[in-house]
Tab-separated table of C-alpha atoms in Angstrom:
chain	number	residue	atom	x	y	z
A	8	MET	CA	0.000	0.000	0.000
A	9	ASP	CA	2.219	2.755	-1.250
A	10	PHE	CA	0.640	6.113	-1.788
A	11	ASN	CA	2.043	8.432	-4.401
A	12	SER	CA	0.947	11.162	-6.786
A	13	THR	CA	-1.368	8.739	-8.564
A	14	LEU	CA	-3.830	9.674	-5.863
A	15	ILE	CA	-3.712	13.330	-6.838
A	16	GLY	CA	-3.899	12.591	-10.553
A	17	GLN	CA	-6.839	10.285	-10.027
A	18	THR	CA	-8.618	12.872	-7.887
A	19	ILE	CA	-8.202	15.512	-10.577
A	20	ALA	CA	-9.443	13.056	-13.212
A	21	MET	CA	-12.450	12.254	-11.071
A	22	ILE	CA	-13.312	15.918	-10.548
A	23	VAL	CA	-13.089	16.549	-14.297
A	24	PHE	CA	-15.174	13.487	-15.158
A	25	VAL	CA	-17.880	14.306	-12.628
A	26	TRP	CA	-17.971	17.895	-13.805
A	27	PHE	CA	-18.265	16.788	-17.438
A	28	THR	CA	-21.030	14.314	-16.612
A	29	MET	CA	-22.877	16.946	-14.621
A	30	LYS	CA	-22.559	19.542	-17.348
A	31	TYR	CA	-22.857	17.688	-20.649
A	32	ILE	CA	-24.270	14.210	-20.093
A	33	TRP	CA	-26.770	14.014	-17.280
A	34	PRO	CA	-29.007	17.021	-18.099
A	35	ALA	CA	-29.421	16.105	-21.783
A	36	LEU	CA	-30.279	12.465	-21.158
A	37	ASP	CA	-32.426	13.242	-18.140
A	38	ALA	CA	-34.357	15.856	-20.108
A	39	ALA	CA	-34.906	13.394	-22.980
A	40	ILE	CA	-36.163	10.721	-20.598
A	41	THR	CA	-38.427	13.108	-18.701
A	42	GLU	CA	-39.880	14.525	-21.886
A	43	ARG	CA	-40.534	11.061	-23.298
A	44	GLN	CA	-42.190	10.053	-20.035
A	45	GLU	CA	-44.482	13.041	-20.343
A	46	LYS	CA	-45.241	12.169	-23.951
A	47	ILE	CA	-46.073	8.597	-23.033
A	48	ALA	CA	-48.256	9.758	-20.166
A	49	GLU	CA	-50.081	12.105	-22.535
A	50	GLY	CA	-50.500	9.334	-25.091
A	51	LEU	CA	-51.945	7.008	-22.479
A	52	ALA	CA	-54.298	9.726	-21.263
A	53	ALA	CA	-55.398	10.378	-24.841
A	54	ALA	CA	-56.013	6.679	-25.370
A	55	ASP	CA	-58.112	6.587	-22.209
A	56	ARG	CA	-60.033	9.629	-23.332
A	57	SER	CA	-60.776	8.194	-26.761
A	58	GLN	CA	-61.827	4.941	-25.150
A	59	HIS	CA	-64.239	6.940	-23.024
A	60	ASP	CA	-65.431	8.862	-26.100
A	61	LEU	CA	-66.003	5.608	-27.927
A	62	GLU	CA	-68.116	4.319	-25.069
A	63	LEU	CA	-70.152	7.523	-25.092
A	64	ALA	CA	-70.635	7.318	-28.853
A	65	GLN	CA	-71.726	3.706	-28.578
A	66	LYS	CA	-74.176	4.652	-25.873
A	67	SER	CA	-75.632	7.517	-27.896
A	68	ALA	CA	-75.834	5.307	-30.986
A	69	ALA	CA	-77.788	2.742	-29.009
A	70	GLU	CA	-80.025	5.534	-27.725
A	71	THR	CA	-80.697	6.819	-31.237
A	72	MET	CA	-81.407	3.292	-32.419
A	73	ARG	CA	-83.893	2.757	-29.634
A	74	GLU	CA	-85.624	6.070	-30.359
A	75	ALA	CA	-85.876	5.203	-34.028
A	76	LYS	CA	-87.413	1.866	-33.172
A	77	GLU	CA	-89.908	3.518	-30.855
A	78	LYS	CA	-90.833	6.051	-33.510
A	79	ALA	CA	-91.264	3.345	-36.103
A	80	ALA	CA	-93.513	1.379	-33.766
A	81	GLU	CA	-95.515	4.505	-33.055
A	82	LEU	CA	-95.896	5.230	-36.760
A	83	LEU	CA	-96.997	1.666	-37.365
A	84	ASP	CA	-99.586	1.989	-34.611
A	85	GLN	CA	-100.862	5.243	-36.027
A	86	ALA	CA	-101.090	3.735	-39.495
A	87	LYS	CA	-103.055	0.780	-38.152
A	88	LYS	CA	-105.401	3.077	-36.279
A	89	ARG	CA	-105.832	5.247	-39.319
A	90	HIS	CA	-106.520	2.216	-41.421
A	91	ALA	CA	-109.187	1.050	-39.023
A	92	GLU	CA	-110.703	4.515	-39.020
A	93	ILE	CA	-110.796	4.652	-42.793
A	94	VAL	CA	-112.370	1.253	-42.988
A	95	ASP	CA	-114.953	2.245	-40.350
A	96	SER	CA	-115.838	5.504	-42.044
A	97	ALA	CA	-116.096	3.730	-45.404
A	98	LYS	CA	-118.463	1.259	-43.824
A	99	ASP	CA	-120.530	4.105	-42.353
A	100	ASP	CA	-120.618	5.920	-45.670
A	101	ALA	CA	-121.668	2.765	-47.436
A	102	ARG	CA	-124.377	2.126	-44.889
A	103	THR	CA	-125.847	5.688	-45.138
A	104	GLU	CA	-125.626	5.577	-48.902
A	105	ALA	CA	-127.384	2.257	-48.941
A	106	GLU	CA	-130.058	3.603	-46.618
A	107	LYS	CA	-130.454	6.677	-48.797
A	108	ILE	CA	-130.844	4.512	-51.858
A	109	LYS	CA	-133.247	2.272	-50.015
A	110	ALA	CA	-135.267	5.300	-48.842
A	111	GLY	CA	-135.329	6.707	-52.368
A	112	ALA	CA	-136.470	3.401	-53.758
A	113	GLN	CA	-139.177	3.113	-51.122
A	114	ALA	CA	-140.388	6.671	-51.839
A	115	GLU	CA	-140.508	5.876	-55.518
A	116	ILE	CA	-142.393	2.698	-54.836
A	117	GLU	CA	-144.850	4.575	-52.674
A	118	GLN	CA	-145.325	7.191	-55.372
A	119	GLU	CA	-145.877	4.442	-57.920
A	120	VAL	CA	-148.341	2.802	-55.631
A	121	HIS	CA	-150.118	6.113	-55.082
A	122	ARG	CA	-150.198	6.848	-58.740
A	123	ALA	CA	-151.405	3.380	-59.513
A	124	ARG	CA	-154.101	3.739	-56.889
A	125	GLU	CA	-155.031	7.162	-58.336
A	126	ASP	CA	-155.227	5.617	-61.796
A	127	LEU	CA	-157.161	2.690	-60.473
A	128	ARG	CA	-159.510	4.988	-58.666
A	129	LYS	CA	-160.065	7.054	-61.804
A	130	GLN	CA	-160.573	3.965	-63.907
A	131	VAL	CA	-162.874	2.457	-61.301
A	132	SER	CA	-164.880	5.634	-61.176
A	133	VAL	CA	-164.975	5.855	-64.940
A	134	LEU	CA	-165.970	2.192	-65.010
A	135	ALA	CA	-168.553	2.778	-62.351
A	136	VAL	CA	-169.866	5.804	-64.193
A	137	ALA	CA	-169.885	3.862	-67.449
A	138	GLY	CA	-171.609	1.042	-65.691
A	139	ALA	CA	-174.051	3.382	-64.110
A	140	GLU	CA	-174.539	5.237	-67.410
A	141	LYS	CA	-175.354	1.994	-69.035
A	142	ILE	CA	-177.723	1.150	-66.265
A	143	LEU	CA	-179.293	4.592	-66.222
A	144	GLN	CA	-179.467	4.987	-70.008
A	145	ARG	CA	-182.085	2.756	-69.668
A	146	SER	CA	-183.749	4.881	-67.021
A	147	ILE	CA	-182.394	8.265	-66.160
A	148	ASP	CA	-180.275	11.090	-67.334
A	149	ALA	CA	-176.737	10.773	-66.216
A	150	SER	CA	-176.141	14.423	-65.676
A	151	ALA	CA	-178.906	14.650	-63.152
A	152	GLN	CA	-177.156	12.157	-60.912
A	153	ALA	CA	-173.602	13.539	-61.353
A	154	ASP	CA	-173.336	14.798	-57.740
A	155	ILE	CA	-174.124	11.386	-56.394
A	156	LEU	CA	-171.451	9.851	-58.609
A	157	ASP	CA	-168.852	12.423	-57.465
A	158	SER	CA	-169.560	11.616	-53.866
A	159	LEU	CA	-169.107	7.952	-54.650
A	160	VAL	CA	-165.824	8.676	-56.350
A	161	ALA	CA	-164.631	10.582	-53.312
A	162	GLU	CA	-165.395	7.607	-51.073
A	163	LEU	CA	-163.142	5.355	-53.045
B	11	MET	CA	9.463	-12.559	-17.626
B	12	ALA	CA	9.826	-13.943	-14.171
B	13	GLU	CA	10.503	-17.647	-14.012
B	14	THR	CA	9.353	-18.665	-10.558
B	15	SER	CA	5.802	-18.527	-9.268
B	16	THR	CA	6.740	-15.900	-6.747
B	17	GLY	CA	8.425	-13.862	-9.418
B	18	TYR	CA	5.438	-14.253	-11.716
B	19	ILE	CA	3.014	-13.064	-9.056
B	20	LYS	CA	5.237	-10.212	-8.001
B	21	HIS	CA	5.663	-9.142	-11.561
B	22	HIS	CA	1.936	-9.084	-12.130
B	23	LEU	CA	1.318	-7.042	-9.022
B	24	GLN	CA	3.954	-4.451	-9.845
B	25	ASN	CA	2.791	-1.142	-11.240
B	26	LEU	CA	4.576	0.615	-14.013
B	27	GLN	CA	5.875	3.603	-12.124
B	28	ALA	CA	7.691	6.799	-12.895
B	29	CYS	CA	9.532	8.898	-10.368
B	30	SER	CA	12.143	11.555	-10.098
B	31	THR	CA	15.591	10.222	-9.341
B	32	GLU	CA	19.011	11.727	-9.330
B	33	GLN	CA	19.102	11.072	-13.080
B	34	GLY	CA	15.776	12.844	-13.662
B	35	TRP	CA	12.421	11.168	-14.197
B	36	GLN	CA	12.723	7.447	-14.710
B	37	PHE	CA	10.529	4.390	-15.064
B	38	ASN	CA	11.052	1.370	-12.914
B	39	THR	CA	12.580	-1.437	-14.929
B	40	ALA	CA	12.681	-5.219	-14.867
B	41	GLU	CA	16.148	-4.955	-13.320
B	42	ASN	CA	15.053	-2.471	-10.700
B	43	PRO	CA	11.285	-2.904	-10.133
B	44	THR	CA	11.299	-1.143	-6.769
B	45	LEU	CA	12.996	1.988	-8.060
B	46	CYS	CA	9.922	4.109	-7.352
B	47	SER	CA	8.392	2.145	-4.487
B	48	GLY	CA	7.411	3.640	-1.173
B	49	SER	CA	4.923	6.340	-0.313
B	50	ARG	CA	6.234	9.475	-1.979
B	51	LEU	CA	4.878	12.459	-3.816
B	52	ASP	CA	7.380	12.385	-6.663
B	53	ALA	CA	6.260	8.997	-7.975
B	54	VAL	CA	3.274	8.032	-10.038
B	55	ASN	CA	1.663	4.773	-11.154
B	56	VAL	CA	1.607	5.371	-14.875
B	57	ASP	CA	-0.451	2.290	-15.780
B	58	SER	CA	-3.195	2.979	-13.210
B	59	LEU	CA	-3.541	6.572	-14.285
B	60	PHE	CA	-3.432	5.705	-17.960
B	61	PHE	CA	-6.087	2.994	-17.819
B	62	SER	CA	-8.369	4.797	-15.399
B	63	ILE	CA	-8.318	7.970	-17.473
B	64	LEU	CA	-8.682	5.973	-20.696
B	65	LEU	CA	-11.730	4.197	-19.281
B	66	GLY	CA	-13.117	7.446	-17.922
B	67	VAL	CA	-12.762	9.045	-21.338
B	68	ILE	CA	-14.438	6.035	-22.964
B	69	PHE	CA	-17.285	6.380	-20.499
B	70	LEU	CA	-17.653	10.100	-21.190
B	71	TRP	CA	-17.404	9.573	-24.933
B	72	ILE	CA	-20.087	6.869	-25.007
B	73	PHE	CA	-22.487	8.794	-22.817
B	74	ARG	CA	-21.778	12.107	-24.468
B	75	SER	CA	-22.526	10.689	-27.923
B	76	ALA	CA	-25.774	9.253	-26.550
B	77	ALA	CA	-26.630	12.597	-24.975
B	78	LYS	CA	-25.970	14.458	-28.214
B	79	LYS	CA	-28.182	12.152	-30.249
B	80	ALA	CA	-30.819	11.811	-27.548
B	81	THR	CA	-34.301	11.965	-28.957
B	82	THR	CA	-37.498	12.353	-27.021
B	83	GLY	CA	-39.257	10.103	-29.500
B	84	VAL	CA	-38.708	6.378	-29.904
B	85	PRO	CA	-35.126	5.736	-28.778
B	86	GLY	CA	-32.682	3.555	-30.656
B	87	LYS	CA	-31.188	0.514	-28.987
B	88	PHE	CA	-28.014	2.363	-28.049
B	89	GLN	CA	-29.938	5.238	-26.521
B	90	ALA	CA	-32.283	2.816	-24.790
B	91	PHE	CA	-29.303	1.065	-23.215
B	92	ILE	CA	-27.737	4.326	-22.045
B	93	GLU	CA	-31.091	5.453	-20.698
B	94	LEU	CA	-31.394	2.145	-18.884
B	95	VAL	CA	-28.138	2.909	-17.054
B	96	ILE	CA	-29.220	6.499	-16.373
B	97	ASP	CA	-32.570	5.338	-15.091
B	98	PHE	CA	-30.959	2.678	-12.903
B	99	VAL	CA	-28.733	5.265	-11.254
B	100	ASP	CA	-31.505	7.843	-11.083
B	101	THR	CA	-33.925	5.433	-9.401
B	102	ASN	CA	-31.365	4.454	-6.785
B	103	VAL	CA	-30.429	8.056	-6.121
B	104	ARG	CA	-34.060	9.121	-5.851
B	105	ASP	CA	-34.860	6.291	-3.455
B	106	THR	CA	-31.983	7.192	-1.174
B	107	PHE	CA	-31.338	10.869	-1.544
B	108	HIS	CA	-34.194	13.202	-0.720
B	109	GLY	CA	-32.404	16.540	-0.662
B	110	LYS	CA	-32.035	18.890	-3.587
B	111	ASN	CA	-28.638	18.554	-5.187
B	112	LYS	CA	-27.990	18.449	-8.894
B	113	MET	CA	-24.580	16.921	-8.382
B	114	ILE	CA	-25.518	13.670	-6.657
B	115	ALA	CA	-26.995	11.837	-9.637
B	116	PRO	CA	-24.196	12.692	-12.116
B	117	LEU	CA	-21.674	11.867	-9.406
B	118	GLY	CA	-23.356	8.514	-8.846
B	119	LEU	CA	-23.432	7.806	-12.572
B	120	THR	CA	-19.777	8.686	-13.018
B	121	ILE	CA	-18.704	6.572	-10.058
B	122	PHE	CA	-20.869	3.627	-11.053
B	123	VAL	CA	-19.892	3.411	-14.721
B	124	TRP	CA	-16.278	4.363	-14.200
B	125	VAL	CA	-15.678	1.904	-11.377
B	126	TYR	CA	-17.554	-0.760	-13.326
B	127	LEU	CA	-15.376	-0.240	-16.402
B	128	MET	CA	-12.228	-0.306	-14.260
B	129	ASN	CA	-13.395	-3.513	-12.601
B	130	LEU	CA	-14.247	-5.050	-15.962
B	131	MET	CA	-10.590	-4.866	-16.943
B	132	ASP	CA	-10.225	-7.730	-14.494
B	133	LEU	CA	-11.986	-10.027	-16.951
B	134	ILE	CA	-9.252	-9.637	-19.542
B	135	PRO	CA	-6.917	-12.624	-19.103
B	136	VAL	CA	-4.047	-11.562	-16.878
B	137	ASP	CA	-1.254	-12.174	-19.371
B	138	TRP	CA	-2.634	-10.727	-22.562
B	139	ILE	CA	-1.943	-7.034	-22.234
B	140	PRO	CA	1.176	-7.360	-20.026
B	141	SER	CA	2.651	-9.735	-22.631
B	142	LEU	CA	1.912	-7.299	-25.427
B	143	ALA	CA	3.441	-4.533	-23.323
B	144	HIS	CA	6.478	-6.668	-22.629
B	145	ALA	CA	6.948	-7.221	-26.348
B	146	ALA	CA	6.762	-3.445	-26.765
B	147	GLY	CA	9.444	-2.976	-24.133
B	148	ILE	CA	7.253	-2.022	-21.192
B	149	PRO	CA	8.346	-4.109	-18.197
B	150	PHE	CA	5.223	-3.829	-16.019
B	151	LEU	CA	1.575	-3.169	-16.669
B	152	LYS	CA	-1.291	-3.482	-14.229
B	153	ILE	CA	-4.383	-2.969	-16.264
B	154	VAL	CA	-7.007	-3.008	-13.504
B	155	PRO	CA	-6.889	0.478	-11.982
B	156	SER	CA	-9.237	-0.461	-9.138
B	157	THR	CA	-6.585	-2.858	-7.797
B	158	ASP	CA	-4.467	0.203	-7.118
B	159	VAL	CA	-5.062	1.610	-3.671
B	160	ASN	CA	-4.243	5.088	-4.943
B	161	VAL	CA	-7.150	4.994	-7.345
B	162	THR	CA	-9.747	3.791	-4.866
B	163	PHE	CA	-8.550	6.172	-2.178
B	164	ALA	CA	-8.587	9.073	-4.587
B	165	MET	CA	-12.252	8.402	-5.242
B	166	SER	CA	-13.217	7.833	-1.621
B	167	ILE	CA	-11.294	10.897	-0.443
B	168	SER	CA	-13.113	12.989	-3.061
B	169	VAL	CA	-16.365	11.632	-1.669
B	170	PHE	CA	-15.153	12.336	1.865
B	171	ILE	CA	-14.402	15.939	0.983
B	172	LEU	CA	-17.892	16.240	-0.476
B	173	ILE	CA	-19.342	14.773	2.737
B	174	ILE	CA	-17.516	17.369	4.840
B	175	PHE	CA	-18.394	20.153	2.414
B	176	TYR	CA	-22.116	19.403	2.344
B	177	SER	CA	-22.266	18.695	6.073
B	178	LEU	CA	-20.871	22.166	6.728
B	179	LYS	CA	-23.028	23.736	4.026
B	180	ILE	CA	-26.323	22.218	5.103
B	181	LYS	CA	-25.879	21.947	8.864
B	182	GLY	CA	-23.520	24.852	9.307
B	183	VAL	CA	-20.369	24.750	11.399
B	184	LYS	CA	-22.469	24.724	14.539
B	185	GLY	CA	-24.741	21.916	13.456
B	186	PHE	CA	-21.894	19.771	12.203
B	187	SER	CA	-19.857	20.356	15.382
B	188	LYS	CA	-22.881	19.480	17.473
B	189	GLU	CA	-23.279	16.268	15.544
B	190	LEU	CA	-19.668	15.372	16.200
B	191	LEU	CA	-19.553	16.487	19.835
B	192	LEU	CA	-22.988	15.768	21.291
B	193	ASN	CA	-23.696	12.418	19.677
B	194	PRO	CA	-24.423	9.749	20.774
B	195	PHE	CA	-24.298	11.077	24.424
B	196	ASN	CA	-25.948	14.436	24.692
B	197	HIS	CA	-24.002	15.813	27.640
B	198	TRP	CA	-21.062	18.222	27.762
B	199	ALA	CA	-19.018	15.827	29.877
B	200	ALA	CA	-19.221	13.195	27.154
B	201	ILE	CA	-17.731	15.430	24.471
B	202	PRO	CA	-14.328	13.677	24.271
B	203	VAL	CA	-15.955	10.253	24.038
B	204	ASN	CA	-18.395	11.512	21.455
B	205	LEU	CA	-15.611	13.056	19.412
B	206	ILE	CA	-13.720	9.781	19.344
B	207	LEU	CA	-16.790	7.763	18.410
B	208	GLU	CA	-18.163	10.142	15.812
B	209	GLY	CA	-14.717	10.938	14.402
B	210	ALA	CA	-14.028	7.261	13.956
B	211	ALA	CA	-17.404	6.777	12.300
B	212	LEU	CA	-16.750	9.688	9.981
B	213	LEU	CA	-13.270	8.542	9.029
B	214	ALA	CA	-14.425	4.971	8.594
B	215	LYS	CA	-16.634	6.050	5.719
B	216	PRO	CA	-13.956	6.858	3.105
B	217	ILE	CA	-11.588	4.182	4.361
B	218	SER	CA	-14.157	1.405	4.197
B	219	LEU	CA	-15.398	2.701	0.860
B	220	SER	CA	-12.005	2.532	-0.806
B	221	LEU	CA	-10.665	-0.521	0.976
B	222	ARG	CA	-13.768	-2.533	0.122
B	223	LEU	CA	-13.314	-1.903	-3.585
B	224	PHE	CA	-9.559	-2.251	-3.468
B	225	GLY	CA	-9.680	-5.438	-1.397
B	226	ASN	CA	-12.251	-7.126	-3.580
B	227	MET	CA	-10.543	-6.277	-6.834
B	228	TYR	CA	-7.030	-6.935	-5.583
B	229	ALA	CA	-8.001	-10.323	-4.182
B	230	GLY	CA	-9.869	-11.158	-7.374
B	231	GLU	CA	-6.880	-10.203	-9.482
B	232	LEU	CA	-4.562	-12.205	-7.245
B	233	ILE	CA	-6.743	-15.277	-7.632
B	234	TYR	CA	-6.696	-14.814	-11.420
B	235	ILE	CA	-2.927	-14.752	-11.270
B	236	LEU	CA	-2.843	-17.873	-9.097
B	237	ILE	CA	-5.220	-19.635	-11.478
B	238	ALA	CA	-3.028	-18.591	-14.397
B	239	LEU	CA	-0.153	-20.477	-12.757
B	240	MET	CA	-1.975	-23.822	-12.909
B	241	GLY	CA	-1.324	-24.850	-16.477
B	242	LEU	CA	-4.134	-26.544	-18.329
B	243	TYR	CA	-6.382	-26.782	-15.245
B	244	GLN	CA	-6.727	-23.046	-15.283
B	245	LEU	CA	-9.307	-23.162	-18.069
B	246	PRO	CA	-12.355	-24.381	-16.100
B	247	LEU	CA	-11.216	-22.533	-12.985
B	248	HIS	CA	-10.686	-19.358	-14.907
B	249	PHE	CA	-14.145	-19.717	-16.422
B	250	GLY	CA	-15.755	-20.281	-13.016
B	251	TRP	CA	-13.917	-17.426	-11.372
B	252	SER	CA	-14.820	-15.133	-14.266
B	253	LEU	CA	-18.481	-16.020	-13.874
B	254	LEU	CA	-18.292	-15.039	-10.226
B	255	HIS	CA	-16.344	-11.939	-11.081
B	256	VAL	CA	-18.959	-10.719	-13.543
B	257	LEU	CA	-21.136	-10.384	-10.466
B	258	VAL	CA	-18.392	-8.970	-8.240
B	259	THR	CA	-17.389	-6.237	-10.690
B	260	PHE	CA	-20.963	-5.037	-10.978
B	261	LEU	CA	-21.669	-5.391	-7.281
B	262	GLN	CA	-18.586	-3.445	-6.194
B	263	ALA	CA	-19.350	-0.618	-8.599
B	264	PHE	CA	-22.934	-0.550	-7.376
B	265	ILE	CA	-21.932	-0.605	-3.708
B	266	PHE	CA	-19.455	2.210	-4.230
B	267	MET	CA	-22.139	4.311	-5.899
B	268	MET	CA	-24.838	3.498	-3.360
B	269	LEU	CA	-22.653	4.186	-0.348
B	270	THR	CA	-21.536	7.467	-1.869
B	271	VAL	CA	-25.171	8.468	-2.280
B	272	VAL	CA	-26.055	7.267	1.219
B	273	TYR	CA	-23.164	9.140	2.840
B	274	LEU	CA	-24.011	12.330	0.974
B	275	SER	CA	-27.649	11.856	1.871
B	276	LEU	CA	-26.677	11.651	5.539
B	277	ALA	CA	-24.589	14.782	5.096
B	278	HIS	CA	-27.705	16.559	3.825
B	279	GLU	CA	-29.928	15.505	6.680
B	280	ASP	CA	-30.377	18.239	9.228
B	281	HIS	CA	-31.526	16.973	12.595
């Protein structure tokens, strides 16, 4: 264990090396590492955020889908209801129309009947008068008994 | 080359040294290996300094080129590897050191990588580079700087100075003196005892720090040399010892860094 100037030389070398490391090596590498760490942290945070965004988007898509389905169902319901209404109103219309036609036909029939009865009445009265004329030609003047005939006609 | 086992081992544990002699600056030679031995200021271990500075420059060059090309986007494999090392050191420093000091982490990184590279030289077979050097006319070459007590002590003493500096800076002269004088027994009469205990604890920090690294690496190197003496049997042994040493080199570098951070963290804690 001999000590000599090597000790001093080595000490100087060490001081220089430590100084150089402190000045030119450590700060640059440490800064690079720190900055990269920050970048990675940011990247991870961004990934998390986009994951979250994706979940939100999926949720809202599902929501929209559900709403659309509900709307479609509603529309279908409305259409069915409307259809039923149309069918009902058509039925009603048809029924009233039919009744109208029936009423018209009945009125016509009644008129016909009336007219026929009128005709019949006239013919019967004419026939009665003719019959009576024929009977009375043999006995009396027809004109003298006209009022009696009229009253007969009115009774028919 | 030395012929006997003792000579071989001695040769491998001898630094290439330069020192001032009566004939000016001279290297120690194969004929006179102990020319520069002894603790003296006018001698220097050329091989230790050369390899430690070379490895330090390699470390700075690798990390500096990574720092220059550093991108905040997707890193290349080289950058990813460098960042792995940075992150390893940074995590350990953050876990241990809670004060605010921009020097601790770079200091830890420098110590960790530098010591690790110096330790790794141990994995190069013990005869390769010394043999090459011998062919080039260099008599001795110890290529593992961390087996040189000068190198490890230089680092631990630097750390020790930082400990004292930050202790005084954070706690103030009063706080630091109090810590030395009134711990663990908080009574004025116990001041001498406290000073001995706390002083020993304080001094033990750099000494244990450097001796741990030096002892581990020196012993490891010595065992490599012993294994290299065994002829053909050295192959499996060398392999096994290298496997263990892959762990030891890393562990010692890590321990040196961690203890540095822990000691400086303690220096920053104001009670």
